[in-house]
Amino acid sequence: MTPNPSRLDKAHDHRESPSTLAFLSRFFAAESAGGLILMAAALAALVVANSPWSDAYFSTLHIKIFGLSIEHWVNDGLMAIFFMLVGLEIKREILVGQLSSWSQRALPGFAALGGMLLPALIYIAVNWDNTETLGGWAIPAATDIAFALGVLSLLGKHVPISLKIFLSALAILDDLGAVLIIALFYTSGLSVSMLLASLGVIVFLMILNRCDVKKLSPYLVAGGLLWFCMLQSGIHATLAGVILALCVPLGDPDNERQSPLLYLEKKLHPWVAFAVVPIFGFANAGVSLAGISPNNLIDSVPLGVALGLLLGKQIGVFGLATLAIRSGLATLPKECGWFQLYGVALLCGIGFTMSLFIGALAFPSNPHLVDEVKVGVLLGSILSAILGVIVLLKARRAKASV
Protein backbone atom coordinates (compact mmCIF):
# COMPACT_ATOMS: atom_id res chain seq x y z
CA MET A 1 0.00 0.00 0.00
CA THR A 2 1.51 3.21 -1.11
CA PRO A 3 1.56 6.29 1.13
CA ASN A 4 0.95 9.90 0.27
CA PRO A 5 4.11 11.77 1.30
CA SER A 6 2.37 15.12 1.47
CA ARG A 7 0.24 13.84 4.29
CA LEU A 8 3.35 12.58 6.02
CA ASP A 9 4.79 16.06 5.90
CA LYS A 10 1.66 17.52 7.40
CA ALA A 11 1.75 14.92 10.13
CA HIS A 12 5.31 15.85 11.05
CA ASP A 13 4.89 19.61 10.78
CA HIS A 14 2.84 19.88 13.99
CA ARG A 15 4.80 17.70 16.38
CA GLU A 16 5.21 20.42 18.93
CA SER A 17 1.49 20.51 19.78
CA PRO A 18 1.02 19.49 23.41
CA SER A 19 -2.54 18.35 22.92
CA THR A 20 -3.03 14.61 23.27
CA LEU A 21 -5.97 14.79 20.88
CA ALA A 22 -3.82 16.60 18.33
CA PHE A 23 -1.14 13.94 18.73
CA LEU A 24 -3.62 11.14 18.08
CA SER A 25 -4.99 13.01 15.07
CA ARG A 26 -1.50 13.36 13.65
CA PHE A 27 -0.74 9.73 14.33
CA PHE A 28 -3.80 8.38 12.57
CA ALA A 29 -3.47 10.92 9.76
CA ALA A 30 0.03 9.70 8.97
CA GLU A 31 0.07 6.88 6.48
CA SER A 32 3.00 5.35 8.30
CA ALA A 33 0.78 4.71 11.33
CA GLY A 34 -0.80 1.86 9.40
CA GLY A 35 2.60 0.17 9.27
CA LEU A 36 3.03 0.50 13.03
CA ILE A 37 -0.42 -1.01 13.63
CA LEU A 38 0.41 -3.82 11.23
CA MET A 39 3.54 -4.57 13.26
CA ALA A 40 1.43 -4.79 16.41
CA ALA A 41 -1.09 -7.09 14.68
CA ALA A 42 1.67 -9.40 13.44
CA LEU A 43 3.26 -9.56 16.89
CA ALA A 44 -0.13 -10.28 18.47
CA ALA A 45 -0.71 -13.12 16.01
CA LEU A 46 2.67 -14.68 16.86
CA VAL A 47 1.98 -14.40 20.58
CA VAL A 48 -1.52 -15.90 20.34
CA ALA A 49 -0.37 -18.70 18.00
CA ASN A 50 2.20 -19.76 20.62
CA SER A 51 -0.02 -19.38 23.67
CA PRO A 52 -2.71 -21.51 25.36
CA TRP A 53 -5.21 -19.82 23.01
CA SER A 54 -3.55 -21.17 19.88
CA ASP A 55 -6.18 -23.85 19.28
CA ALA A 56 -8.96 -21.25 19.47
CA TYR A 57 -7.01 -18.97 17.12
CA PHE A 58 -6.52 -21.55 14.39
CA SER A 59 -9.97 -23.13 14.72
CA THR A 60 -11.65 -19.73 14.48
CA LEU A 61 -9.87 -19.02 11.21
CA HIS A 62 -11.38 -22.20 9.76
CA ILE A 63 -14.98 -21.50 10.75
CA LYS A 64 -17.08 -21.40 7.57
CA ILE A 65 -19.52 -18.60 6.77
CA PHE A 66 -21.56 -18.83 3.55
CA GLY A 67 -19.31 -21.61 2.28
CA LEU A 68 -15.97 -19.87 2.90
CA SER A 69 -13.74 -20.01 5.98
CA ILE A 70 -13.01 -16.82 7.90
CA GLU A 71 -9.41 -17.03 6.65
CA HIS A 72 -10.73 -17.28 3.08
CA TRP A 73 -13.01 -14.27 3.57
CA VAL A 74 -10.07 -12.26 4.86
CA ASN A 75 -7.67 -13.28 2.08
CA ASP A 76 -10.14 -13.16 -0.82
CA GLY A 77 -12.72 -10.67 0.45
CA LEU A 78 -11.08 -8.02 2.61
CA MET A 79 -7.92 -8.10 0.54
CA ALA A 80 -9.94 -7.21 -2.56
CA ILE A 81 -10.49 -3.84 -0.84
CA PHE A 82 -6.75 -3.56 -0.27
CA PHE A 83 -6.12 -4.28 -3.95
CA MET A 84 -8.74 -1.71 -4.92
CA LEU A 85 -6.79 0.93 -3.01
CA VAL A 86 -3.58 -0.27 -4.68
CA GLY A 87 -5.26 0.12 -8.09
CA LEU A 88 -6.51 3.60 -7.29
CA GLU A 89 -3.04 4.69 -6.18
CA ILE A 90 -1.39 3.19 -9.25
CA LYS A 91 -3.79 5.04 -11.56
CA ARG A 92 -3.44 8.35 -9.70
CA GLU A 93 0.34 8.24 -9.59
CA ILE A 94 0.64 7.36 -13.28
CA LEU A 95 -1.83 10.05 -14.39
CA VAL A 96 -0.94 12.99 -12.13
CA GLY A 97 1.50 11.83 -9.47
CA GLN A 98 5.07 10.67 -8.90
CA LEU A 99 4.97 8.37 -11.95
CA SER A 100 3.42 10.78 -14.46
CA SER A 101 6.62 11.30 -16.50
CA TRP A 102 9.62 9.22 -17.55
CA SER A 103 12.04 11.26 -15.46
CA GLN A 104 9.92 10.54 -12.38
CA ARG A 105 9.55 6.84 -13.19
CA ALA A 106 13.21 6.13 -13.98
CA LEU A 107 14.78 5.75 -10.52
CA PRO A 108 11.90 3.93 -8.75
CA GLY A 109 11.26 1.95 -11.92
CA PHE A 110 14.79 0.54 -12.14
CA ALA A 111 14.85 -0.02 -8.37
CA ALA A 112 11.51 -1.86 -8.39
CA LEU A 113 12.62 -4.06 -11.30
CA GLY A 114 15.81 -5.06 -9.51
CA GLY A 115 13.89 -5.55 -6.29
CA MET A 116 11.60 -8.08 -7.96
CA LEU A 117 14.12 -9.96 -10.14
CA LEU A 118 16.99 -10.60 -7.70
CA PRO A 119 14.87 -11.99 -4.80
CA ALA A 120 13.05 -14.30 -7.21
CA LEU A 121 16.35 -15.54 -8.68
CA ILE A 122 17.80 -16.19 -5.22
CA TYR A 123 14.71 -18.18 -4.20
CA ILE A 124 14.87 -20.17 -7.45
CA ALA A 125 18.57 -20.92 -6.89
CA VAL A 126 17.89 -22.25 -3.38
CA ASN A 127 14.86 -24.32 -4.50
CA TRP A 128 16.11 -25.32 -7.95
CA ASP A 129 15.99 -29.09 -7.34
CA ASN A 130 12.59 -29.12 -5.58
CA THR A 131 9.64 -28.90 -7.97
CA GLU A 132 7.17 -28.75 -5.07
CA THR A 133 8.62 -25.57 -3.56
CA LEU A 134 9.83 -23.90 -6.76
CA GLY A 135 6.36 -22.38 -7.26
CA GLY A 136 7.01 -19.96 -4.40
CA TRP A 137 9.59 -17.99 -6.42
CA ALA A 138 7.53 -14.76 -6.26
CA ILE A 139 7.16 -14.72 -2.46
CA PRO A 140 10.26 -12.55 -1.71
CA ALA A 141 9.67 -10.31 -4.73
CA ALA A 142 7.17 -8.04 -2.92
CA THR A 143 7.85 -5.16 -0.51
CA ASP A 144 5.37 -4.30 2.23
CA ILE A 145 5.14 -0.52 1.90
CA ALA A 146 3.07 -0.03 5.07
CA PHE A 147 5.60 -1.95 7.14
CA ALA A 148 8.60 -0.29 5.46
CA LEU A 149 7.18 3.20 5.89
CA GLY A 150 6.22 2.41 9.48
CA VAL A 151 9.87 1.61 10.21
CA LEU A 152 11.02 4.66 8.28
CA SER A 153 8.67 6.88 10.28
CA LEU A 154 10.37 5.81 13.51
CA LEU A 155 13.44 7.70 12.32
CA GLY A 156 11.47 10.94 11.99
CA LYS A 157 13.53 13.80 10.55
CA HIS A 158 16.62 11.63 10.33
CA VAL A 159 15.35 10.71 6.83
CA PRO A 160 14.81 13.35 4.10
CA ILE A 161 11.31 13.52 2.62
CA SER A 162 12.78 12.79 -0.83
CA LEU A 163 13.58 9.24 0.35
CA LYS A 164 9.99 8.74 1.47
CA ILE A 165 8.80 9.91 -1.94
CA PHE A 166 11.25 7.52 -3.61
CA LEU A 167 10.05 4.61 -1.45
CA SER A 168 6.43 5.51 -2.19
CA ALA A 169 6.95 5.57 -5.96
CA LEU A 170 8.99 2.37 -5.86
CA ALA A 171 6.19 0.65 -3.95
CA ILE A 172 3.60 1.69 -6.54
CA LEU A 173 5.58 -0.12 -9.24
CA ASP A 174 6.33 -3.01 -6.88
CA ASP A 175 2.59 -3.41 -6.21
CA LEU A 176 1.90 -3.31 -9.94
CA GLY A 177 4.46 -6.06 -10.48
CA ALA A 178 2.94 -8.18 -7.72
CA VAL A 179 -0.55 -7.78 -9.22
CA LEU A 180 0.73 -8.92 -12.63
CA ILE A 181 2.53 -11.89 -11.08
CA ILE A 182 -0.63 -13.03 -9.28
CA ALA A 183 -2.70 -12.65 -12.44
CA LEU A 184 -0.23 -14.49 -14.70
CA PHE A 185 1.25 -17.19 -12.47
CA TYR A 186 -1.20 -17.96 -9.66
CA THR A 187 -4.38 -18.64 -11.61
CA SER A 188 -5.62 -22.20 -12.18
CA GLY A 189 -8.74 -24.25 -12.92
CA LEU A 190 -10.50 -21.64 -15.04
CA SER A 191 -14.28 -21.74 -15.47
CA VAL A 192 -15.00 -20.50 -18.99
CA SER A 193 -18.59 -19.44 -18.22
CA MET A 194 -17.64 -17.39 -15.14
CA LEU A 195 -14.64 -15.96 -16.97
CA LEU A 196 -16.94 -14.73 -19.73
CA ALA A 197 -19.26 -13.28 -17.08
CA SER A 198 -16.28 -11.46 -15.56
CA LEU A 199 -15.34 -10.06 -18.96
CA GLY A 200 -18.94 -8.86 -19.41
CA VAL A 201 -18.80 -6.96 -16.12
CA ILE A 202 -15.43 -5.46 -17.07
CA VAL A 203 -16.89 -4.23 -20.37
CA PHE A 204 -19.77 -2.64 -18.42
CA LEU A 205 -17.27 -0.88 -16.13
CA MET A 206 -15.36 0.40 -19.14
CA ILE A 207 -18.60 1.74 -20.64
CA LEU A 208 -19.34 3.57 -17.40
CA ASN A 209 -15.89 5.12 -17.58
CA ARG A 210 -16.19 6.08 -21.26
CA CYS A 211 -19.59 7.67 -20.58
CA ASP A 212 -17.89 9.71 -17.82
CA VAL A 213 -20.25 8.42 -15.12
CA LYS A 214 -18.95 10.03 -11.93
CA LYS A 215 -21.39 8.51 -9.44
CA LEU A 216 -19.57 5.79 -7.55
CA SER A 217 -22.49 3.48 -6.72
CA PRO A 218 -22.72 1.86 -10.20
CA TYR A 219 -19.00 1.12 -10.13
CA LEU A 220 -19.13 -0.38 -6.64
CA VAL A 221 -22.16 -2.57 -7.40
CA ALA A 222 -20.53 -3.81 -10.61
CA GLY A 223 -17.28 -4.33 -8.70
CA GLY A 224 -19.05 -6.57 -6.18
CA LEU A 225 -20.49 -8.63 -9.03
CA LEU A 226 -17.07 -8.79 -10.68
CA TRP A 227 -15.55 -10.07 -7.42
CA PHE A 228 -18.11 -12.89 -7.25
CA CYS A 229 -17.63 -13.87 -10.90
CA MET A 230 -13.84 -13.90 -10.56
CA LEU A 231 -14.06 -15.92 -7.34
CA GLN A 232 -15.98 -18.58 -9.27
CA SER A 233 -13.84 -18.30 -12.42
CA GLY A 234 -10.51 -19.47 -10.99
CA ILE A 235 -8.80 -16.08 -11.36
CA HIS A 236 -7.90 -14.75 -7.96
CA ALA A 237 -10.82 -12.66 -6.76
CA THR A 238 -8.69 -9.87 -5.28
CA LEU A 239 -7.77 -8.79 -8.82
CA ALA A 240 -11.35 -7.58 -9.16
CA GLY A 241 -10.40 -4.74 -6.82
CA VAL A 242 -7.58 -3.60 -9.12
CA ILE A 243 -9.74 -3.82 -12.26
CA LEU A 244 -12.53 -1.85 -10.60
CA ALA A 245 -10.07 0.83 -9.46
CA LEU A 246 -8.62 1.27 -12.94
CA CYS A 247 -12.13 1.89 -14.31
CA VAL A 248 -13.01 4.60 -11.77
CA PRO A 249 -12.61 7.99 -13.53
CA LEU A 250 -10.07 10.51 -12.28
CA GLY A 251 -12.22 13.55 -13.02
CA ASP A 252 -10.75 16.85 -11.83
CA PRO A 253 -7.53 16.04 -9.93
CA ASP A 254 -7.51 19.52 -8.40
CA ASN A 255 -10.95 19.13 -6.86
CA GLU A 256 -11.52 16.08 -4.68
CA ARG A 257 -15.31 16.47 -4.87
CA GLN A 258 -15.11 16.37 -8.66
CA SER A 259 -12.75 13.39 -8.69
CA PRO A 260 -14.37 9.99 -8.01
CA LEU A 261 -10.94 8.37 -7.86
CA LEU A 262 -9.50 10.77 -5.27
CA TYR A 263 -12.69 10.70 -3.22
CA LEU A 264 -12.82 6.89 -3.11
CA GLU A 265 -9.10 6.68 -2.34
CA LYS A 266 -9.48 9.06 0.60
CA LYS A 267 -12.45 7.15 1.99
CA LEU A 268 -10.82 3.73 1.60
CA HIS A 269 -7.42 4.54 2.99
CA PRO A 270 -8.15 4.66 6.74
CA TRP A 271 -10.22 1.47 6.49
CA VAL A 272 -7.44 -0.35 4.65
CA ALA A 273 -4.61 1.00 6.82
CA PHE A 274 -6.26 0.55 10.19
CA ALA A 275 -8.60 -2.40 9.60
CA VAL A 276 -8.11 -4.48 6.44
CA VAL A 277 -4.31 -4.84 6.51
CA PRO A 278 -4.01 -5.37 10.31
CA ILE A 279 -6.78 -8.00 10.18
CA PHE A 280 -4.96 -9.72 7.33
CA GLY A 281 -1.71 -9.56 9.32
CA PHE A 282 -3.35 -11.01 12.43
CA ALA A 283 -4.99 -13.81 10.42
CA ASN A 284 -1.85 -14.73 8.47
CA ALA A 285 1.18 -14.03 10.66
CA GLY A 286 0.28 -16.58 13.31
CA VAL A 287 2.62 -19.56 13.13
CA SER A 288 3.28 -22.03 15.90
CA LEU A 289 6.99 -22.20 16.66
CA ALA A 290 6.63 -25.33 18.79
CA GLY A 291 7.74 -27.73 16.07
CA ILE A 292 10.33 -25.44 14.51
CA SER A 293 14.01 -25.95 15.29
CA PRO A 294 17.07 -23.99 14.09
CA ASN A 295 17.58 -26.74 11.52
CA ASN A 296 14.22 -25.83 9.92
CA LEU A 297 15.58 -22.37 9.11
CA ILE A 298 17.83 -23.90 6.47
CA ASP A 299 14.96 -25.70 4.75
CA SER A 300 14.73 -24.52 1.16
CA VAL A 301 11.52 -22.47 1.55
CA PRO A 302 12.35 -20.33 4.63
CA LEU A 303 15.97 -20.01 3.51
CA GLY A 304 15.00 -18.97 -0.03
CA VAL A 305 12.43 -16.46 1.23
CA ALA A 306 14.68 -14.98 3.93
CA LEU A 307 17.72 -14.66 1.65
CA GLY A 308 15.55 -13.30 -1.15
CA LEU A 309 14.23 -10.54 1.09
CA LEU A 310 17.45 -9.77 2.96
CA LEU A 311 19.97 -10.04 0.13
CA GLY A 312 17.93 -9.98 -3.06
CA LYS A 313 16.02 -6.83 -2.24
CA GLN A 314 18.98 -4.74 -1.14
CA ILE A 315 21.19 -5.88 -4.04
CA GLY A 316 18.44 -5.56 -6.63
CA VAL A 317 17.04 -2.19 -5.49
CA PHE A 318 20.38 -0.52 -4.78
CA GLY A 319 22.16 -2.13 -7.73
CA LEU A 320 19.71 -1.11 -10.45
CA ALA A 321 19.11 2.30 -8.84
CA THR A 322 22.87 2.87 -8.93
CA LEU A 323 22.98 1.75 -12.55
CA ALA A 324 20.23 4.21 -13.48
CA ILE A 325 21.99 7.10 -11.69
CA ARG A 326 25.47 6.32 -13.02
CA SER A 327 24.15 6.02 -16.58
CA GLY A 328 22.45 9.43 -16.34
CA LEU A 329 18.91 8.04 -16.63
CA ALA A 330 18.06 9.19 -13.09
CA THR A 331 19.44 11.26 -10.22
CA LEU A 332 19.81 10.72 -6.49
CA PRO A 333 16.83 11.98 -4.46
CA LYS A 334 17.37 15.52 -3.13
CA GLU A 335 19.40 15.82 0.08
CA CYS A 336 20.05 12.08 -0.09
CA GLY A 337 23.42 10.35 -0.05
CA TRP A 338 24.38 6.92 -1.34
CA PHE A 339 24.43 5.45 2.16
CA GLN A 340 20.87 6.64 2.77
CA LEU A 341 19.72 5.18 -0.54
CA TYR A 342 21.28 1.88 0.52
CA GLY A 343 19.43 2.07 3.85
CA VAL A 344 16.10 2.38 2.06
CA ALA A 345 17.08 -0.52 -0.21
CA LEU A 346 17.50 -2.59 2.94
CA LEU A 347 14.05 -1.56 4.17
CA CYS A 348 12.61 -2.82 0.89
CA GLY A 349 13.43 -6.29 2.22
CA ILE A 350 10.47 -5.97 4.56
CA GLY A 351 8.05 -8.22 2.71
CA PHE A 352 5.00 -8.95 4.82
CA THR A 353 1.47 -8.47 3.51
CA MET A 354 2.03 -9.27 -0.16
CA SER A 355 4.67 -11.95 0.55
CA LEU A 356 2.37 -13.83 2.92
CA PHE A 357 -0.46 -13.40 0.43
CA ILE A 358 1.57 -14.88 -2.44
CA GLY A 359 2.81 -17.65 -0.14
CA ALA A 360 -0.76 -18.75 0.54
CA LEU A 361 -1.43 -18.78 -3.22
CA ALA A 362 1.76 -20.72 -3.98
CA PHE A 363 1.05 -23.56 -1.52
CA PRO A 364 -2.75 -23.66 -1.07
CA SER A 365 -2.85 -27.34 -0.06
CA ASN A 366 0.30 -27.56 2.05
CA PRO A 367 -0.05 -25.87 5.47
CA HIS A 368 3.47 -26.91 6.44
CA LEU A 369 5.02 -25.01 3.54
CA VAL A 370 2.80 -22.00 4.27
CA ASP A 371 4.16 -22.02 7.83
CA GLU A 372 7.70 -22.20 6.46
CA VAL A 373 6.90 -19.19 4.25
CA LYS A 374 5.80 -17.27 7.34
CA VAL A 375 9.04 -18.11 9.15
CA GLY A 376 11.11 -16.99 6.15
CA VAL A 377 9.13 -13.79 5.70
CA LEU A 378 9.38 -12.88 9.38
CA LEU A 379 13.11 -13.65 9.55
CA GLY A 380 14.01 -11.80 6.36
CA SER A 381 11.79 -8.84 7.18
CA ILE A 382 13.03 -8.41 10.75
CA LEU A 383 16.69 -8.56 9.72
CA SER A 384 16.07 -6.14 6.83
CA ALA A 385 14.30 -3.69 9.15
CA ILE A 386 17.04 -3.80 11.81
CA LEU A 387 19.88 -3.38 9.31
CA GLY A 388 18.01 -0.66 7.42
CA VAL A 389 17.49 1.38 10.57
CA ILE A 390 21.15 0.97 11.59
CA VAL A 391 22.40 2.10 8.17
CA LEU A 392 20.04 5.10 8.01
CA LEU A 393 20.99 6.25 11.51
CA LYS A 394 24.69 5.94 10.74
CA ALA A 395 24.21 7.74 7.43
CA ARG A 396 22.50 10.63 9.21
CA ARG A 397 25.26 10.90 11.81
CA ALA A 398 27.97 10.79 9.14
CA LYS A 399 26.22 13.53 7.19
CA ALA A 400 25.81 15.68 10.33
CA SER A 401 29.51 15.41 11.14
CA VAL A 402 30.62 16.66 7.71
CSV table of N, CA and C in Angstrom, one decimal, residues 280-357:
chain,number,residue,atom,x,y,z
A,280,PHE,N,-5.7,-8.7,8.2
A,280,PHE,CA,-5.0,-9.7,7.3
A,280,PHE,C,-3.7,-10.2,8.1
A,281,GLY,N,-2.9,-9.2,8.6
A,281,GLY,CA,-1.7,-9.6,9.3
A,281,GLY,C,-2.0,-10.5,10.5
A,282,PHE,N,-3.0,-10.2,11.3
A,282,PHE,CA,-3.3,-11.0,12.4
A,282,PHE,C,-3.8,-12.4,12.0
A,283,ALA,N,-4.5,-12.5,10.9
A,283,ALA,CA,-5.0,-13.8,10.4
A,283,ALA,C,-3.9,-14.6,9.8
A,284,ASN,N,-2.8,-14.0,9.3
A,284,ASN,CA,-1.8,-14.7,8.5
A,284,ASN,C,-0.5,-14.8,9.1
A,285,ALA,N,-0.2,-14.0,10.1
A,285,ALA,CA,1.2,-14.0,10.7
A,285,ALA,C,1.3,-15.1,11.8
A,286,GLY,N,0.2,-15.6,12.2
A,286,GLY,CA,0.3,-16.6,13.3
A,286,GLY,C,0.9,-17.9,12.9
A,287,VAL,N,2.0,-18.3,13.4
A,287,VAL,CA,2.6,-19.6,13.1
A,287,VAL,C,3.2,-20.1,14.4
A,288,SER,N,2.8,-21.4,14.7
A,288,SER,CA,3.3,-22.0,15.9
A,288,SER,C,4.8,-22.4,15.8
A,289,LEU,N,5.6,-21.9,16.7
A,289,LEU,CA,7.0,-22.2,16.7
A,289,LEU,C,7.4,-23.5,17.4
A,290,ALA,N,6.4,-24.2,17.9
A,290,ALA,CA,6.6,-25.3,18.8
A,290,ALA,C,7.4,-26.4,18.1
A,291,GLY,N,7.1,-26.7,16.8
A,291,GLY,CA,7.7,-27.7,16.1
A,291,GLY,C,8.9,-27.3,15.2
A,292,ILE,N,9.3,-26.0,15.4
A,292,ILE,CA,10.3,-25.4,14.5
A,292,ILE,C,11.7,-25.4,15.3
A,293,SER,N,12.7,-26.0,14.7
A,293,SER,CA,14.0,-25.9,15.3
A,293,SER,C,14.9,-25.1,14.4
A,294,PRO,N,16.1,-24.7,14.9
A,294,PRO,CA,17.1,-24.0,14.1
A,294,PRO,C,17.4,-24.7,12.8
A,295,ASN,N,17.3,-26.0,12.8
A,295,ASN,CA,17.6,-26.7,11.5
A,295,ASN,C,16.5,-26.4,10.4
A,296,ASN,N,15.3,-26.1,10.9
A,296,ASN,CA,14.2,-25.8,9.9
A,296,ASN,C,14.5,-24.5,9.2
A,297,LEU,N,15.3,-23.6,9.8
A,297,LEU,CA,15.6,-22.4,9.1
A,297,LEU,C,16.4,-22.5,7.8
A,298,ILE,N,17.1,-23.7,7.7
A,298,ILE,CA,17.8,-23.9,6.5
A,298,ILE,C,17.1,-24.8,5.5
A,299,ASP,N,15.8,-25.1,5.8
A,299,ASP,CA,15.0,-25.7,4.8
A,299,ASP,C,14.9,-24.8,3.6
A,300,SER,N,14.6,-25.3,2.4
A,300,SER,CA,14.7,-24.5,1.2
A,300,SER,C,13.7,-23.4,1.1
A,301,VAL,N,12.5,-23.5,1.6
A,301,VAL,CA,11.5,-22.5,1.6
A,301,VAL,C,11.9,-21.3,2.5
A,302,PRO,N,12.0,-21.5,3.8
A,302,PRO,CA,12.3,-20.3,4.6
A,302,PRO,C,13.7,-19.7,4.3
A,303,LEU,N,14.7,-20.5,3.9
A,303,LEU,CA,16.0,-20.0,3.5
A,303,LEU,C,15.9,-19.2,2.2
A,304,GLY,N,15.1,-19.7,1.2
A,304,GLY,CA,15.0,-19.0,0.0
A,304,GLY,C,14.3,-17.7,0.1
A,305,VAL,N,13.2,-17.7,1.0
A,305,VAL,CA,12.4,-16.5,1.2
A,305,VAL,C,13.3,-15.4,2.0
A,306,ALA,N,13.9,-15.9,3.1
A,306,ALA,CA,14.7,-15.0,3.9
A,306,ALA,C,15.9,-14.4,3.2
A,307,LEU,N,16.6,-15.2,2.4
A,307,LEU,CA,17.7,-14.7,1.6
A,307,LEU,C,17.2,-13.8,0.5
A,308,GLY,N,16.1,-14.1,-0.1
A,308,GLY,CA,15.6,-13.3,-1.2
A,308,GLY,C,15.2,-11.9,-0.7
A,309,LEU,N,14.6,-11.8,0.5
A,309,LEU,CA,14.2,-10.5,1.1
A,309,LEU,C,15.5,-9.8,1.6
A,310,LEU,N,16.3,-10.5,2.3
A,310,LEU,CA,17.4,-9.8,3.0
A,310,LEU,C,18.5,-9.4,2.0
A,311,LEU,N,18.9,-10.3,1.1
A,311,LEU,CA,20.0,-10.0,0.1
A,311,LEU,C,19.4,-9.6,-1.2
A,312,GLY,N,18.4,-10.3,-1.7
A,312,GLY,CA,17.9,-10.0,-3.1
A,312,GLY,C,17.4,-8.6,-3.2
A,313,LYS,N,16.6,-8.2,-2.2
A,313,LYS,CA,16.0,-6.8,-2.2
A,313,LYS,C,17.1,-5.7,-2.2
A,314,GLN,N,18.0,-5.8,-1.3
A,314,GLN,CA,19.0,-4.7,-1.1
A,314,GLN,C,19.9,-4.7,-2.4
A,315,ILE,N,20.3,-5.9,-2.9
A,315,ILE,CA,21.2,-5.9,-4.0
A,315,ILE,C,20.4,-5.4,-5.3
A,316,GLY,N,19.2,-5.9,-5.4
A,316,GLY,CA,18.4,-5.6,-6.6
A,316,GLY,C,18.0,-4.1,-6.7
A,317,VAL,N,17.5,-3.6,-5.5
A,317,VAL,CA,17.0,-2.2,-5.5
A,317,VAL,C,18.2,-1.2,-5.6
A,318,PHE,N,19.2,-1.4,-4.8
A,318,PHE,CA,20.4,-0.5,-4.8
A,318,PHE,C,21.2,-0.7,-6.1
A,319,GLY,N,21.4,-1.9,-6.5
A,319,GLY,CA,22.2,-2.1,-7.7
A,319,GLY,C,21.6,-1.5,-9.0
A,320,LEU,N,20.3,-1.7,-9.2
A,320,LEU,CA,19.7,-1.1,-10.4
A,320,LEU,C,19.5,0.4,-10.3
A,321,ALA,N,19.2,0.9,-9.1
A,321,ALA,CA,19.1,2.3,-8.8
A,321,ALA,C,20.5,3.0,-9.1
A,322,THR,N,21.5,2.3,-8.7
A,322,THR,CA,22.9,2.9,-8.9
A,322,THR,C,23.2,2.9,-10.4
A,323,LEU,N,22.8,1.8,-11.1
A,323,LEU,CA,23.0,1.7,-12.5
A,323,LEU,C,22.3,2.9,-13.3
A,324,ALA,N,21.0,3.1,-12.8
A,324,ALA,CA,20.2,4.2,-13.5
A,324,ALA,C,20.9,5.6,-13.2
A,325,ILE,N,21.4,5.8,-12.0
A,325,ILE,CA,22.0,7.1,-11.7
A,325,ILE,C,23.3,7.3,-12.4
A,326,ARG,N,24.2,6.2,-12.4
A,326,ARG,CA,25.5,6.3,-13.0
A,326,ARG,C,25.4,6.5,-14.5
A,327,SER,N,24.3,5.9,-15.1
A,327,SER,CA,24.2,6.0,-16.6
A,327,SER,C,23.5,7.3,-17.0
A,328,GLY,N,23.1,8.1,-16.0
A,328,GLY,CA,22.4,9.4,-16.3
A,328,GLY,C,21.0,9.4,-16.6
A,329,LEU,N,20.3,8.2,-16.4
A,329,LEU,CA,18.9,8.0,-16.6
A,329,LEU,C,18.1,8.6,-15.4
A,330,ALA,N,18.7,8.7,-14.3
A,330,ALA,CA,18.1,9.2,-13.1
A,330,ALA,C,19.1,9.9,-12.2
A,331,THR,N,18.6,10.6,-11.2
A,331,THR,CA,19.4,11.3,-10.2
A,331,THR,C,19.1,10.8,-8.8
A,332,LEU,N,20.1,11.0,-7.9
A,332,LEU,CA,19.8,10.7,-6.5
A,332,LEU,C,18.7,11.6,-6.0
A,333,PRO,N,17.8,11.1,-5.1
A,333,PRO,CA,16.8,12.0,-4.5
A,333,PRO,C,17.5,13.2,-3.8
A,334,LYS,N,16.8,14.3,-3.7
A,334,LYS,CA,17.4,15.5,-3.1
A,334,LYS,C,17.7,15.3,-1.7
A,335,GLU,N,18.9,15.9,-1.3
A,335,GLU,CA,19.4,15.8,0.1
A,335,GLU,C,19.6,14.4,0.5
A,336,CYS,N,19.9,13.5,-0.4
A,336,CYS,CA,20.1,12.1,-0.1
A,336,CYS,C,21.4,11.6,-0.5
A,337,GLY,N,22.1,10.9,0.3
A,337,GLY,CA,23.4,10.4,0.0
A,337,GLY,C,23.3,8.9,-0.4
A,338,TRP,N,24.4,8.3,-0.9
A,338,TRP,CA,24.4,6.9,-1.3
A,338,TRP,C,24.1,6.0,-0.2
A,339,PHE,N,24.6,6.3,1.0
A,339,PHE,CA,24.4,5.5,2.2
A,339,PHE,C,23.0,5.4,2.6
A,340,GLN,N,22.3,6.6,2.4
A,340,GLN,CA,20.9,6.6,2.8
A,340,GLN,C,20.0,5.9,1.8
A,341,LEU,N,20.4,6.0,0.5
A,341,LEU,CA,19.7,5.2,-0.5
A,341,LEU,C,19.9,3.7,-0.3
A,342,TYR,N,21.1,3.3,0.2
A,342,TYR,CA,21.3,1.9,0.5
A,342,TYR,C,20.4,1.5,1.7
A,343,GLY,N,20.3,2.4,2.7
A,343,GLY,CA,19.4,2.1,3.9
A,343,GLY,C,18.0,1.8,3.5
A,344,VAL,N,17.5,2.6,2.5
A,344,VAL,CA,16.1,2.4,2.1
A,344,VAL,C,16.0,1.1,1.3
A,345,ALA,N,17.1,0.8,0.5
A,345,ALA,CA,17.1,-0.5,-0.2
A,345,ALA,C,17.0,-1.7,0.8
A,346,LEU,N,17.6,-1.6,1.9
A,346,LEU,CA,17.5,-2.6,2.9
A,346,LEU,C,16.1,-2.7,3.5
A,347,LEU,N,15.4,-1.6,3.7
A,347,LEU,CA,14.1,-1.6,4.2
A,347,LEU,C,13.1,-2.2,3.2
A,348,CYS,N,13.5,-2.2,1.9
A,348,CYS,CA,12.6,-2.8,0.9
A,348,CYS,C,12.6,-4.3,1.1
A,349,GLY,N,13.5,-4.9,1.9
A,349,GLY,CA,13.4,-6.3,2.2
A,349,GLY,C,12.4,-6.7,3.2
A,350,ILE,N,11.6,-5.7,3.7
A,350,ILE,CA,10.5,-6.0,4.6
A,350,ILE,C,9.3,-6.4,3.7
A,351,GLY,N,9.1,-7.7,3.6
A,351,GLY,CA,8.0,-8.2,2.7
A,351,GLY,C,7.0,-8.9,3.6
A,352,PHE,N,5.9,-8.3,3.9
A,352,PHE,CA,5.0,-8.9,4.8
A,352,PHE,C,3.7,-9.2,4.1
A,353,THR,N,2.8,-8.2,4.0
A,353,THR,CA,1.5,-8.5,3.5
A,353,THR,C,1.4,-9.2,2.2
A,354,MET,N,2.1,-8.7,1.2
A,354,MET,CA,2.0,-9.3,-0.2
A,354,MET,C,2.8,-10.6,-0.2
A,355,SER,N,3.9,-10.7,0.5
A,355,SER,CA,4.7,-11.9,0.5
A,355,SER,C,3.9,-13.1,1.2
A,356,LEU,N,3.2,-12.8,2.3
A,356,LEU,CA,2.4,-13.8,2.9
A,356,LEU,C,1.2,-14.2,2.0
A,357,PHE,N,0.7,-13.2,1.3
A,357,PHE,CA,-0.5,-13.4,0.4
A,357,PHE,C,0.0,-14.3,-0.7
